[in-house]
mmCIF file of C-alpha atoms in Angstrom:
data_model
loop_
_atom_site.group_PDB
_atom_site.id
_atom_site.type_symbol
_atom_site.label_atom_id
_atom_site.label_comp_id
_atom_site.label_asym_id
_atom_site.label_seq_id
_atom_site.Cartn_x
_atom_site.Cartn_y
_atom_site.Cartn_z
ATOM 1 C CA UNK A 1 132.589 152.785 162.458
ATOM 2 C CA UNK A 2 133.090 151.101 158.747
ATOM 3 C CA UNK A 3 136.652 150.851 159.763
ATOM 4 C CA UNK A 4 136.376 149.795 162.619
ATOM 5 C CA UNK A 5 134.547 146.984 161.977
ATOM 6 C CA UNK A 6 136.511 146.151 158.898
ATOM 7 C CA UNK A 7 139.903 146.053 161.030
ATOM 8 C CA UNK A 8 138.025 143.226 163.950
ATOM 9 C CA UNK A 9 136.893 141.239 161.315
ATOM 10 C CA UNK A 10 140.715 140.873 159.921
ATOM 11 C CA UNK A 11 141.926 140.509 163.720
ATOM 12 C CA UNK A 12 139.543 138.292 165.269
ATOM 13 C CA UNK A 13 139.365 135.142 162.174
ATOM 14 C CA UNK A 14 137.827 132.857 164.228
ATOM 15 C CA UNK A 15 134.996 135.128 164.690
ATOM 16 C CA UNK A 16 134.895 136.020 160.800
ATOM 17 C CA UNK A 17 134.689 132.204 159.925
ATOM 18 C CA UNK A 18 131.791 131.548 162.432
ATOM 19 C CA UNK A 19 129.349 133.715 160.342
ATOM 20 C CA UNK A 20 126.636 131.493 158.305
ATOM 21 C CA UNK A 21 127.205 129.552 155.381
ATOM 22 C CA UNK A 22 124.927 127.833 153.248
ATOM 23 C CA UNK A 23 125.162 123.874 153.838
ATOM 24 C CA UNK A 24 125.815 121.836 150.915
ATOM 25 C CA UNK A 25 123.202 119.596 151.989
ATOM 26 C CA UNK A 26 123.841 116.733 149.160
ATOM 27 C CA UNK A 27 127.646 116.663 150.425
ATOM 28 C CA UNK A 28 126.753 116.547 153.930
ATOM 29 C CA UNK A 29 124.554 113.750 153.312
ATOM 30 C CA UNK A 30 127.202 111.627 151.257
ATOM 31 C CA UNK A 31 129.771 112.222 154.269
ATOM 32 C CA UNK A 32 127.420 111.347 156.772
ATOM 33 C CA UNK A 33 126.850 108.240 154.802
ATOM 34 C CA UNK A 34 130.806 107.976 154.138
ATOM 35 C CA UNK A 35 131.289 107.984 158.115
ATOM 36 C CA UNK A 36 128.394 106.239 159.354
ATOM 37 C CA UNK A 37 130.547 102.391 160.329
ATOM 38 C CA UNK A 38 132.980 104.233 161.739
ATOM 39 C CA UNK A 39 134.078 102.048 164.667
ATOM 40 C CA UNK A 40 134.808 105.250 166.714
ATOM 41 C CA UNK A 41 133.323 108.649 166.618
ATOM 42 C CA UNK A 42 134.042 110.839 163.658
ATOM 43 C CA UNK A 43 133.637 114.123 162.452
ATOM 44 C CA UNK A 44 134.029 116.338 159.097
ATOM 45 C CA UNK A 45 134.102 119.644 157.912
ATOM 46 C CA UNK A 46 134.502 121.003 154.409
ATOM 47 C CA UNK A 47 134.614 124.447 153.064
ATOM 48 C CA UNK A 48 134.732 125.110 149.202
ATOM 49 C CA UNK A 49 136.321 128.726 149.370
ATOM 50 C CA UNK A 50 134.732 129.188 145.525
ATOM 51 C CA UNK A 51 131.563 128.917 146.359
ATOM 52 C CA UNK A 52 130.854 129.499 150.060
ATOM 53 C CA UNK A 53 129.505 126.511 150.998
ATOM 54 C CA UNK A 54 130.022 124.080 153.284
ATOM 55 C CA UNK A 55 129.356 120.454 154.665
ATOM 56 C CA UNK A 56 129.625 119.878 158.540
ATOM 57 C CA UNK A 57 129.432 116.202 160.785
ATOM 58 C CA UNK A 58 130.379 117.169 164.322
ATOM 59 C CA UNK A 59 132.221 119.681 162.711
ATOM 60 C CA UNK A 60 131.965 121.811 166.297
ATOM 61 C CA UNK A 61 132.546 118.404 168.605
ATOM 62 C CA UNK A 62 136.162 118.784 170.433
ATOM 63 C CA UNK A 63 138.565 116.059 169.233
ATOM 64 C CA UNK A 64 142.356 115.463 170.233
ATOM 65 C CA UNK A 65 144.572 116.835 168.102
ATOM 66 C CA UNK A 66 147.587 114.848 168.704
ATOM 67 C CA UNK A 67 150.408 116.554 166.057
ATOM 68 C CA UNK A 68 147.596 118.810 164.216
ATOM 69 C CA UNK A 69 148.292 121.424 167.097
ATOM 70 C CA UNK A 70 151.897 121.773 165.773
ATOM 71 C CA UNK A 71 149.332 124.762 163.410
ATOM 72 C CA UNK A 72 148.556 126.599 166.103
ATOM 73 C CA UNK A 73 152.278 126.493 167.507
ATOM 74 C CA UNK A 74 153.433 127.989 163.862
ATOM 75 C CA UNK A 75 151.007 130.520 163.928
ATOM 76 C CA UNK A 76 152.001 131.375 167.149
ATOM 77 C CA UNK A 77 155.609 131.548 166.331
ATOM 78 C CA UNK A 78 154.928 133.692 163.653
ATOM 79 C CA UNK A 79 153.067 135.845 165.755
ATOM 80 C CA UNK A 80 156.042 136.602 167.980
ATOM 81 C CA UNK A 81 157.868 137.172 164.981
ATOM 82 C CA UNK A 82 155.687 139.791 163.972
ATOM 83 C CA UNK A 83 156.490 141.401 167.545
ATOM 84 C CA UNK A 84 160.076 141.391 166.803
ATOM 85 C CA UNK A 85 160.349 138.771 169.429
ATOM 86 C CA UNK A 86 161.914 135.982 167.260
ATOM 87 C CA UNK A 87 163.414 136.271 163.646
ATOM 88 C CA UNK A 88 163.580 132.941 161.157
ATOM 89 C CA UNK A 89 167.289 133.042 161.007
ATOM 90 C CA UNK A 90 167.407 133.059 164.697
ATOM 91 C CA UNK A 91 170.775 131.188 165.383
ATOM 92 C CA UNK A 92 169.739 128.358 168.281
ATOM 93 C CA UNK A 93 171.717 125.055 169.759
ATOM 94 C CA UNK A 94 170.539 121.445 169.339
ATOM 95 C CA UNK A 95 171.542 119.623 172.435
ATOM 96 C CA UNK A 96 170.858 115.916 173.647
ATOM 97 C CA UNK A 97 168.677 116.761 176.804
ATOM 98 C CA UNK A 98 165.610 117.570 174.527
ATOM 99 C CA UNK A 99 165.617 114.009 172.500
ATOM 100 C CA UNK A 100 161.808 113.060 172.102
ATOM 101 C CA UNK A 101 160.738 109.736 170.563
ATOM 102 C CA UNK A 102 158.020 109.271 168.069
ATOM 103 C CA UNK A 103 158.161 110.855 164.426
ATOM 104 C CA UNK A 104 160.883 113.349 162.877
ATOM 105 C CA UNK A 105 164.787 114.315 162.569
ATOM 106 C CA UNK A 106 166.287 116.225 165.002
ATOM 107 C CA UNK A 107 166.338 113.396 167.804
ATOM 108 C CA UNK A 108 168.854 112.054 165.688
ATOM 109 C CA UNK A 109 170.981 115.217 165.476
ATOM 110 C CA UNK A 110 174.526 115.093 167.122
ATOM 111 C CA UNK A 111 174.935 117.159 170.359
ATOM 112 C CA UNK A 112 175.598 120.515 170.120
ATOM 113 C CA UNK A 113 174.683 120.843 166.544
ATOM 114 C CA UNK A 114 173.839 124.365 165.422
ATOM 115 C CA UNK A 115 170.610 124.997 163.385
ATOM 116 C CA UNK A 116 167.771 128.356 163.493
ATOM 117 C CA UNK A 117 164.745 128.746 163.886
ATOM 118 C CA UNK A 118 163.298 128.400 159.924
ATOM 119 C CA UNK A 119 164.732 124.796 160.629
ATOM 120 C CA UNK A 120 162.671 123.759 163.585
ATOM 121 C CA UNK A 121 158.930 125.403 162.249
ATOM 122 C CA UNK A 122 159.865 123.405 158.978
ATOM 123 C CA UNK A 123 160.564 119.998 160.559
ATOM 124 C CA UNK A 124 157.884 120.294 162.395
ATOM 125 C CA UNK A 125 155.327 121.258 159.868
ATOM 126 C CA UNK A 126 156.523 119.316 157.000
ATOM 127 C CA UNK A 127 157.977 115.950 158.917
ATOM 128 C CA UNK A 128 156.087 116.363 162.090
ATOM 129 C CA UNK A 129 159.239 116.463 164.277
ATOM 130 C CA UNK A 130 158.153 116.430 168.131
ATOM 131 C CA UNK A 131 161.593 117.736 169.257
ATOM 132 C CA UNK A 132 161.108 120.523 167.320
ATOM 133 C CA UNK A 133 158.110 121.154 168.067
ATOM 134 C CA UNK A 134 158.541 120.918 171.921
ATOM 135 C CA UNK A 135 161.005 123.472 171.121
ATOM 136 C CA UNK A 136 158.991 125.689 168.754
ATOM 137 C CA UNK A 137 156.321 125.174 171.692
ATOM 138 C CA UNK A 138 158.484 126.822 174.576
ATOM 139 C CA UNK A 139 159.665 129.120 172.028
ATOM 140 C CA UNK A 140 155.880 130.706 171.249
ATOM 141 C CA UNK A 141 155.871 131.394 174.950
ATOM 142 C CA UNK A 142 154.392 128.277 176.120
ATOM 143 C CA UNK A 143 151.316 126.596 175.984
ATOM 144 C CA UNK A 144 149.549 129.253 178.141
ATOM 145 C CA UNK A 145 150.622 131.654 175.503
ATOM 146 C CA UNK A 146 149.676 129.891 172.568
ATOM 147 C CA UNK A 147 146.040 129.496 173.661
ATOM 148 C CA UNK A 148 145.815 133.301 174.900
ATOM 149 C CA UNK A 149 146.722 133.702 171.050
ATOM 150 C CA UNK A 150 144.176 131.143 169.853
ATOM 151 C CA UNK A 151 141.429 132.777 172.196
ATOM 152 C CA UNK A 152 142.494 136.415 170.829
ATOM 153 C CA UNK A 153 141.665 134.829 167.307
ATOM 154 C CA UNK A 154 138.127 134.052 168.413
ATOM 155 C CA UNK A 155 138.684 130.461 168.821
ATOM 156 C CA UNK A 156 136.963 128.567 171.971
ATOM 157 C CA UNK A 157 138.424 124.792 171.889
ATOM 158 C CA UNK A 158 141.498 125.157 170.071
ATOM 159 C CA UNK A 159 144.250 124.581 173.051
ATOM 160 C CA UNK A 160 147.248 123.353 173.579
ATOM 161 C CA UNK A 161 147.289 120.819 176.722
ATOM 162 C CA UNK A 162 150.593 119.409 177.156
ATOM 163 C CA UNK A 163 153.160 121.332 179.376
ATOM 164 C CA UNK A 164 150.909 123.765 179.600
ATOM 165 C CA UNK A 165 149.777 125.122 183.907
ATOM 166 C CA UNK A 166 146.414 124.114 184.616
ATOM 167 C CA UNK A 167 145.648 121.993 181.619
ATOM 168 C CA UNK A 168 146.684 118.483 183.582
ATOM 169 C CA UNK A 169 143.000 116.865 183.555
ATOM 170 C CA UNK A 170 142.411 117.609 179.985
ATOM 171 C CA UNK A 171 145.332 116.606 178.749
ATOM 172 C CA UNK A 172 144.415 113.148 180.269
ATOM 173 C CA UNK A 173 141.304 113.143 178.019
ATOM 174 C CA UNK A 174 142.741 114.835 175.138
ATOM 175 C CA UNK A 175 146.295 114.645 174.953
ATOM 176 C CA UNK A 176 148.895 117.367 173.660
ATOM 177 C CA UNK A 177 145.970 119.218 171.968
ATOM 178 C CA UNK A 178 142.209 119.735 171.046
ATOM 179 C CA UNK A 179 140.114 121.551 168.151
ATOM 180 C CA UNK A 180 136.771 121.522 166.434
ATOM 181 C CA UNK A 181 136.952 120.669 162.941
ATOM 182 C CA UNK A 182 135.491 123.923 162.192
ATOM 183 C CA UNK A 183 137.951 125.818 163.849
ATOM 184 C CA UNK A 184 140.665 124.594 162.397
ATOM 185 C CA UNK A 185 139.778 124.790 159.297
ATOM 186 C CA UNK A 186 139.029 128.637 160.067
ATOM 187 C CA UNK A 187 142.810 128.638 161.106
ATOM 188 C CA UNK A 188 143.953 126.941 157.445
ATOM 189 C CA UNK A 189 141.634 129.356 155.629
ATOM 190 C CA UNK A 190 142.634 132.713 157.276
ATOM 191 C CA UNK A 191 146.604 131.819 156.465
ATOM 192 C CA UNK A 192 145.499 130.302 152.502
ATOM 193 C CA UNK A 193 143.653 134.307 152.249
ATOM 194 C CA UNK A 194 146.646 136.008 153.819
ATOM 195 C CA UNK A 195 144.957 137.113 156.843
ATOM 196 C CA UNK A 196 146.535 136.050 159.533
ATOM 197 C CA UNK A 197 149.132 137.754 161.188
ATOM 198 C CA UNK A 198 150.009 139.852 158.213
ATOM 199 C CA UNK A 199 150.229 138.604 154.253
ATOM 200 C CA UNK A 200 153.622 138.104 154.767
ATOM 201 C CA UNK A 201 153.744 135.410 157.479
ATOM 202 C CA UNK A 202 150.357 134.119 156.064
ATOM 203 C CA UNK A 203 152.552 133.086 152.790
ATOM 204 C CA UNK A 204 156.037 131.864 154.338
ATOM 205 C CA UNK A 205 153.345 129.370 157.110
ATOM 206 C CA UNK A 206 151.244 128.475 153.928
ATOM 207 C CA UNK A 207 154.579 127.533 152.239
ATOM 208 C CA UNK A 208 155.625 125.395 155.146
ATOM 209 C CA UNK A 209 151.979 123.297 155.242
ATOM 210 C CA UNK A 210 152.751 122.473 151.761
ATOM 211 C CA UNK A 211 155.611 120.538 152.252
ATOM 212 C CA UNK A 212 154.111 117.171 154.169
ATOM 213 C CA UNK A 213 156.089 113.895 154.135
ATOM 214 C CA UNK A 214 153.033 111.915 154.782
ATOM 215 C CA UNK A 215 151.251 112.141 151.694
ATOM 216 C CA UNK A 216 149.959 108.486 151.890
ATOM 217 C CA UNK A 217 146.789 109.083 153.653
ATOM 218 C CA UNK A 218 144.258 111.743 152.382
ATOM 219 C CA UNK A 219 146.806 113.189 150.013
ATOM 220 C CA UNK A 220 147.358 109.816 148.235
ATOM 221 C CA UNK A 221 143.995 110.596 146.702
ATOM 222 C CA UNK A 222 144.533 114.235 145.243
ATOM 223 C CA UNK A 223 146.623 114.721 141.800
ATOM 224 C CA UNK A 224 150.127 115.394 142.858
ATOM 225 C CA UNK A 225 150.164 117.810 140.599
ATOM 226 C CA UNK A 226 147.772 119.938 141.962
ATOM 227 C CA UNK A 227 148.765 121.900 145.504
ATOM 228 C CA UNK A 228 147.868 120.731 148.790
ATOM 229 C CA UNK A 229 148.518 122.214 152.546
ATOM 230 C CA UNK A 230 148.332 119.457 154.926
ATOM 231 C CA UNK A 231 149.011 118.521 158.838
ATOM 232 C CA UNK A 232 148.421 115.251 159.935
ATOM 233 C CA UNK A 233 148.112 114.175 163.860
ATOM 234 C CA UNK A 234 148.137 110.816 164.979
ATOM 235 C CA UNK A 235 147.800 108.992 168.491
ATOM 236 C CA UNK A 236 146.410 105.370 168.815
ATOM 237 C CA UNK A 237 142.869 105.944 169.094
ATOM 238 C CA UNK A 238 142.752 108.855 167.398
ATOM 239 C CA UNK A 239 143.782 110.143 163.377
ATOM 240 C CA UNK A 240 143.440 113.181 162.258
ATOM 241 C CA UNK A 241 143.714 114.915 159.161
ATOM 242 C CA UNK A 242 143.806 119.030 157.859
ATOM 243 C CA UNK A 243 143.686 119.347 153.789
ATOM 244 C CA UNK A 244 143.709 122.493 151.648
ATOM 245 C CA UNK A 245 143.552 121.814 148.199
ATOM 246 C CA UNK A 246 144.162 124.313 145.375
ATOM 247 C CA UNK A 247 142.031 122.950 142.644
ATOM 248 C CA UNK A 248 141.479 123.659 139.677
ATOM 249 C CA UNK A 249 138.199 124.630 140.027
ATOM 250 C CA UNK A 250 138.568 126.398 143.017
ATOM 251 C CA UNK A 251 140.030 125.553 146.924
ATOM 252 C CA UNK A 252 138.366 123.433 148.943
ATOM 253 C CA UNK A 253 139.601 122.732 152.939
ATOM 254 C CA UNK A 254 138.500 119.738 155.170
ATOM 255 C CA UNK A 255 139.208 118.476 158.366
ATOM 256 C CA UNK A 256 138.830 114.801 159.375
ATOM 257 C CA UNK A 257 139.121 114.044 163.141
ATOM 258 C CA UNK A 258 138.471 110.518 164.687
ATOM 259 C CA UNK A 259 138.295 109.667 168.778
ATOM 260 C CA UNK A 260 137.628 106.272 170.460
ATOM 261 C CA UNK A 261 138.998 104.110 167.782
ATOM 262 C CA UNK A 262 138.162 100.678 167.658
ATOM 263 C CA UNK A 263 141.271 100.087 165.717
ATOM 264 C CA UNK A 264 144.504 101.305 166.631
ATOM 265 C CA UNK A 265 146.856 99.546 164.259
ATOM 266 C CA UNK A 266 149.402 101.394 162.507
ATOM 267 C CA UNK A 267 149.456 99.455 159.321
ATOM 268 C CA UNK A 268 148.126 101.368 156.189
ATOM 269 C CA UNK A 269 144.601 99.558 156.456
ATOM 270 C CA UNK A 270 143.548 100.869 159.506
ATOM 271 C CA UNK A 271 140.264 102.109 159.783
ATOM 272 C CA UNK A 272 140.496 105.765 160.045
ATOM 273 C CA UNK A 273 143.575 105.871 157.775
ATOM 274 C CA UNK A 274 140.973 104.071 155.117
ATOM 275 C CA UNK A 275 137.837 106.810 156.151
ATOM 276 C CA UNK A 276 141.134 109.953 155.226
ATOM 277 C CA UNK A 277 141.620 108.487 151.830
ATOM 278 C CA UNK A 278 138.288 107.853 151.372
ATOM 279 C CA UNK A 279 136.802 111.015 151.883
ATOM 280 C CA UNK A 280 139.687 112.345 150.482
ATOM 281 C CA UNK A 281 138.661 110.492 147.621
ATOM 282 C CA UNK A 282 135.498 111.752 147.745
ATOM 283 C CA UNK A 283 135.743 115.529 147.805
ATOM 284 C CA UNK A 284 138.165 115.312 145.098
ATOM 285 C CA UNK A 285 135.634 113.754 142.405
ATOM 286 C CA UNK A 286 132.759 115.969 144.047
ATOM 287 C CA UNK A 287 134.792 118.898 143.401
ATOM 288 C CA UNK A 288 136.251 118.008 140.561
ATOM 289 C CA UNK A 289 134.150 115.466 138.327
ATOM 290 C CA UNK A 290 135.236 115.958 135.097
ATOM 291 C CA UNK A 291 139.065 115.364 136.151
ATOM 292 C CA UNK A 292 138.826 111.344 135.738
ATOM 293 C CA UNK A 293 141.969 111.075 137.932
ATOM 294 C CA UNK A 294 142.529 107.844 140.059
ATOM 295 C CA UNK A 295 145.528 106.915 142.201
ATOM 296 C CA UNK A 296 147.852 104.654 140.182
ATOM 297 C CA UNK A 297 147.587 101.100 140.439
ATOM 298 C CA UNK A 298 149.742 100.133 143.205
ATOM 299 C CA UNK A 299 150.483 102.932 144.503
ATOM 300 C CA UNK A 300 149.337 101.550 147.901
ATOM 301 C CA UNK A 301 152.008 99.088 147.128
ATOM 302 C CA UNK A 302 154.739 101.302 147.485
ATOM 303 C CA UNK A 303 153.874 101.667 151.411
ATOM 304 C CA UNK A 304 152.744 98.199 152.481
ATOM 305 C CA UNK A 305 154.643 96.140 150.101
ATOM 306 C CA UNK A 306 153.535 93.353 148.016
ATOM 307 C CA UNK A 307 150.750 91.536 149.358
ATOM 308 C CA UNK A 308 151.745 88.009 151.055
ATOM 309 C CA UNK A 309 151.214 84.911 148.470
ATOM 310 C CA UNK A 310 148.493 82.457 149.249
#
C-alpha cells in the first residue's frame, strides 16, 4: 500500500501540490497591500520551496493565460516523447501556410525551410513564438489532448481553449488558455524537482524555461546572475507572469496573473508590467535581504529610451 501511494503521489502533481502549507501570513499581507490599486483584478501566489511556505491572493481564481499555456503544451510534448510518439530531433518542414502574427521567429522563416522539433519547443518557450507553438500545439495531440494530460496531473482549470472542440464559449472569455496561479506554479515546481514526466524530461523542459528573451519585466528585478525559469503571457487586458528563482538562499516560485485591465498599453509603464517588477522586486529582498542588490541605474533606459526633454 506504501508503494502504492508513493507512485500516485509522483503521477498525479497537481494533487501532491494541493496538500496544506503553512501561509506566510506577513508576505501575504505585504502582497495584498502590493496589489490592492490594481486597476483590474489581480492575483499572486508564491511558494518558497526551502521552507514550505507560501503566500496566496486569488491564487485559486481562473485567469487567461494568453502565452503562459505554451507550459502546459511543453509538458505535453514531452509527454508524447516519453511514449515514443515524438523524438527532439524529429526532422519537420516549415512552410508559409502556418505564418501567425504577434511575437517570435519562425513567421519570418523562408518556405520550405527545414528545422526539428528541439527548434519549435525552444522558440516557443524561450521567445514565445506563436507559430511554433500552434505547431507544438497540434503536435501534443491537440488541445483536447493537452487538457486530458493536464486533468491526469490533477489539475482542474488549467486548459487549453483555442482550437480546441467544445471549448468555443470559453475561449471568448478567456482566450487561448486559463490557470489558477496555484496550479501553475504546481506545474513549474514538479519539473524544477524532476517529477514530471521522468527526471530526464523534467531537466531538458527546465533548461528550456530558463532561456526567456523578455527579461524586462519581473526578471529585470532578480540578479542576472542568479537562475531564473520564466514564461510570460500577454494579451491587452491581461499580463501574466511565471518565475522560478534559484536563490541563494533557497528557490522561491510565483505566479502573477492580471484580468480586466484598466490599462492596456504596451509601453514599459503599464500598469501590470509595473505590479511584475514590483513584486518581483519584492520577493527578491524578502527572500533575500542581506543581498543589497538593485537594478542598475538606467537599466529601464535601455527599453524605453531616454526620457523626452522638457
Amino acid at each position: 500500500m506504501k508503494k502504492l501511494h508513493l507512485l500516485l503521489c509522483f503521477l498525479v502533481p497537481g494533487l501532491l501540490f494541493s496538500q496544506q502549507k503553512e501561509r506566510d501570513i506577513n508576505l501575504e499581507g505585504q502582497l495584498e497591500q502590493l496589489l490592492s490599486n490594481f486597476n483590474g483584478t489581480a492575483g499572486v501566489y508564491v511558494y518558497n520551496i526551502a521552507t514550505g511556505k507560501e503566500a496566496a491572493i486569488n491564487a485559486d481564481t481562473i485567469f487567461p493565460t494568453a502565452s503562459v499555456i505554451k507550459v502546459p503544451i511543453l509538458v505535453t510534448l514531452f509527454n508524447k516523447i516519453q511514449e515514443g510518439q515524438l523524438h527532439l530531433n524529429d526532422s519537420l518542414v516549415y512552410t508559409e501556410d502556418r505564418i501567425y502574427g504577434g511575437s517570435g521567429l519562425m513567421q519570418f522563416y523562408k518556405d520550405s525551410t527545414g528545422t526539428d522539433l528541439r527548434t519549435l519547443a525552444a522558440l516557443m518557450i524561450t521567445y514565445s513564438d506563436n507559430v511554433t507553438s500552434l505547431w507544438s500545439q497540434e503536435l501534443a495531440g491537440g488541445g483536447e489532448e493537452i487538457n486530458r494530460f493536464m486533468e491526469s496531473l490533477g489539475l482542474e482549470d488549467t486548459r487549453v481553449n483555442s482550437r480546441t472542440k467544445g471549448r468555443e464559449e470559453i475561449w471568448k472569455k478567456y482566450g487561448w488558455g486559463q490557470t489558477t496561479p496555484r496550479e501553475m506554479v504546481s506545474i513549474l515546481v514538479k519539473i524544477r524537482n524532476r517529477e514530471l514526466i521522468n527526471e530526464a524530461a523534467s531537466d531538458e523542459m527546465y533548461r528550456m524555461l530558463t532561456n526567456s528573451f523578455y527579461t524586462e519585466y519581473a526578471l529585470s528585478q532578480i540578479p542576472p546572475y542568479v537562475q531564473t525559469a520564466a514564461k510570460q503571457g500577454m494579451v491587452n487586458r491581461s499580463r501574466s507572469e511565471l518565475v522560478m528563482v534559484n536563490a541563494p538562499g533557497g528557490d522561491y516560485v510565483f505566479y502573477i496573473a492580471t484580468k480586466d485591465n484598466e490599462d492596456m498599453s504596451w509601453g514599459y509603464d503599464n500598469e501590470a508590467f509595473e505590479l511584475q517588477r514590483m513584486i518581483s522586486a519584492h520577493l527578491w529582498n524578502y527572500f533575500e535581504p542581506e543581498s543589497g542588490w538593485k537594478p542598475a541605474k538606467g537599466a529601464d533606459l535601455l527599453i524605453k529610451g531616454k526620457e523626452e526633454k522638457n
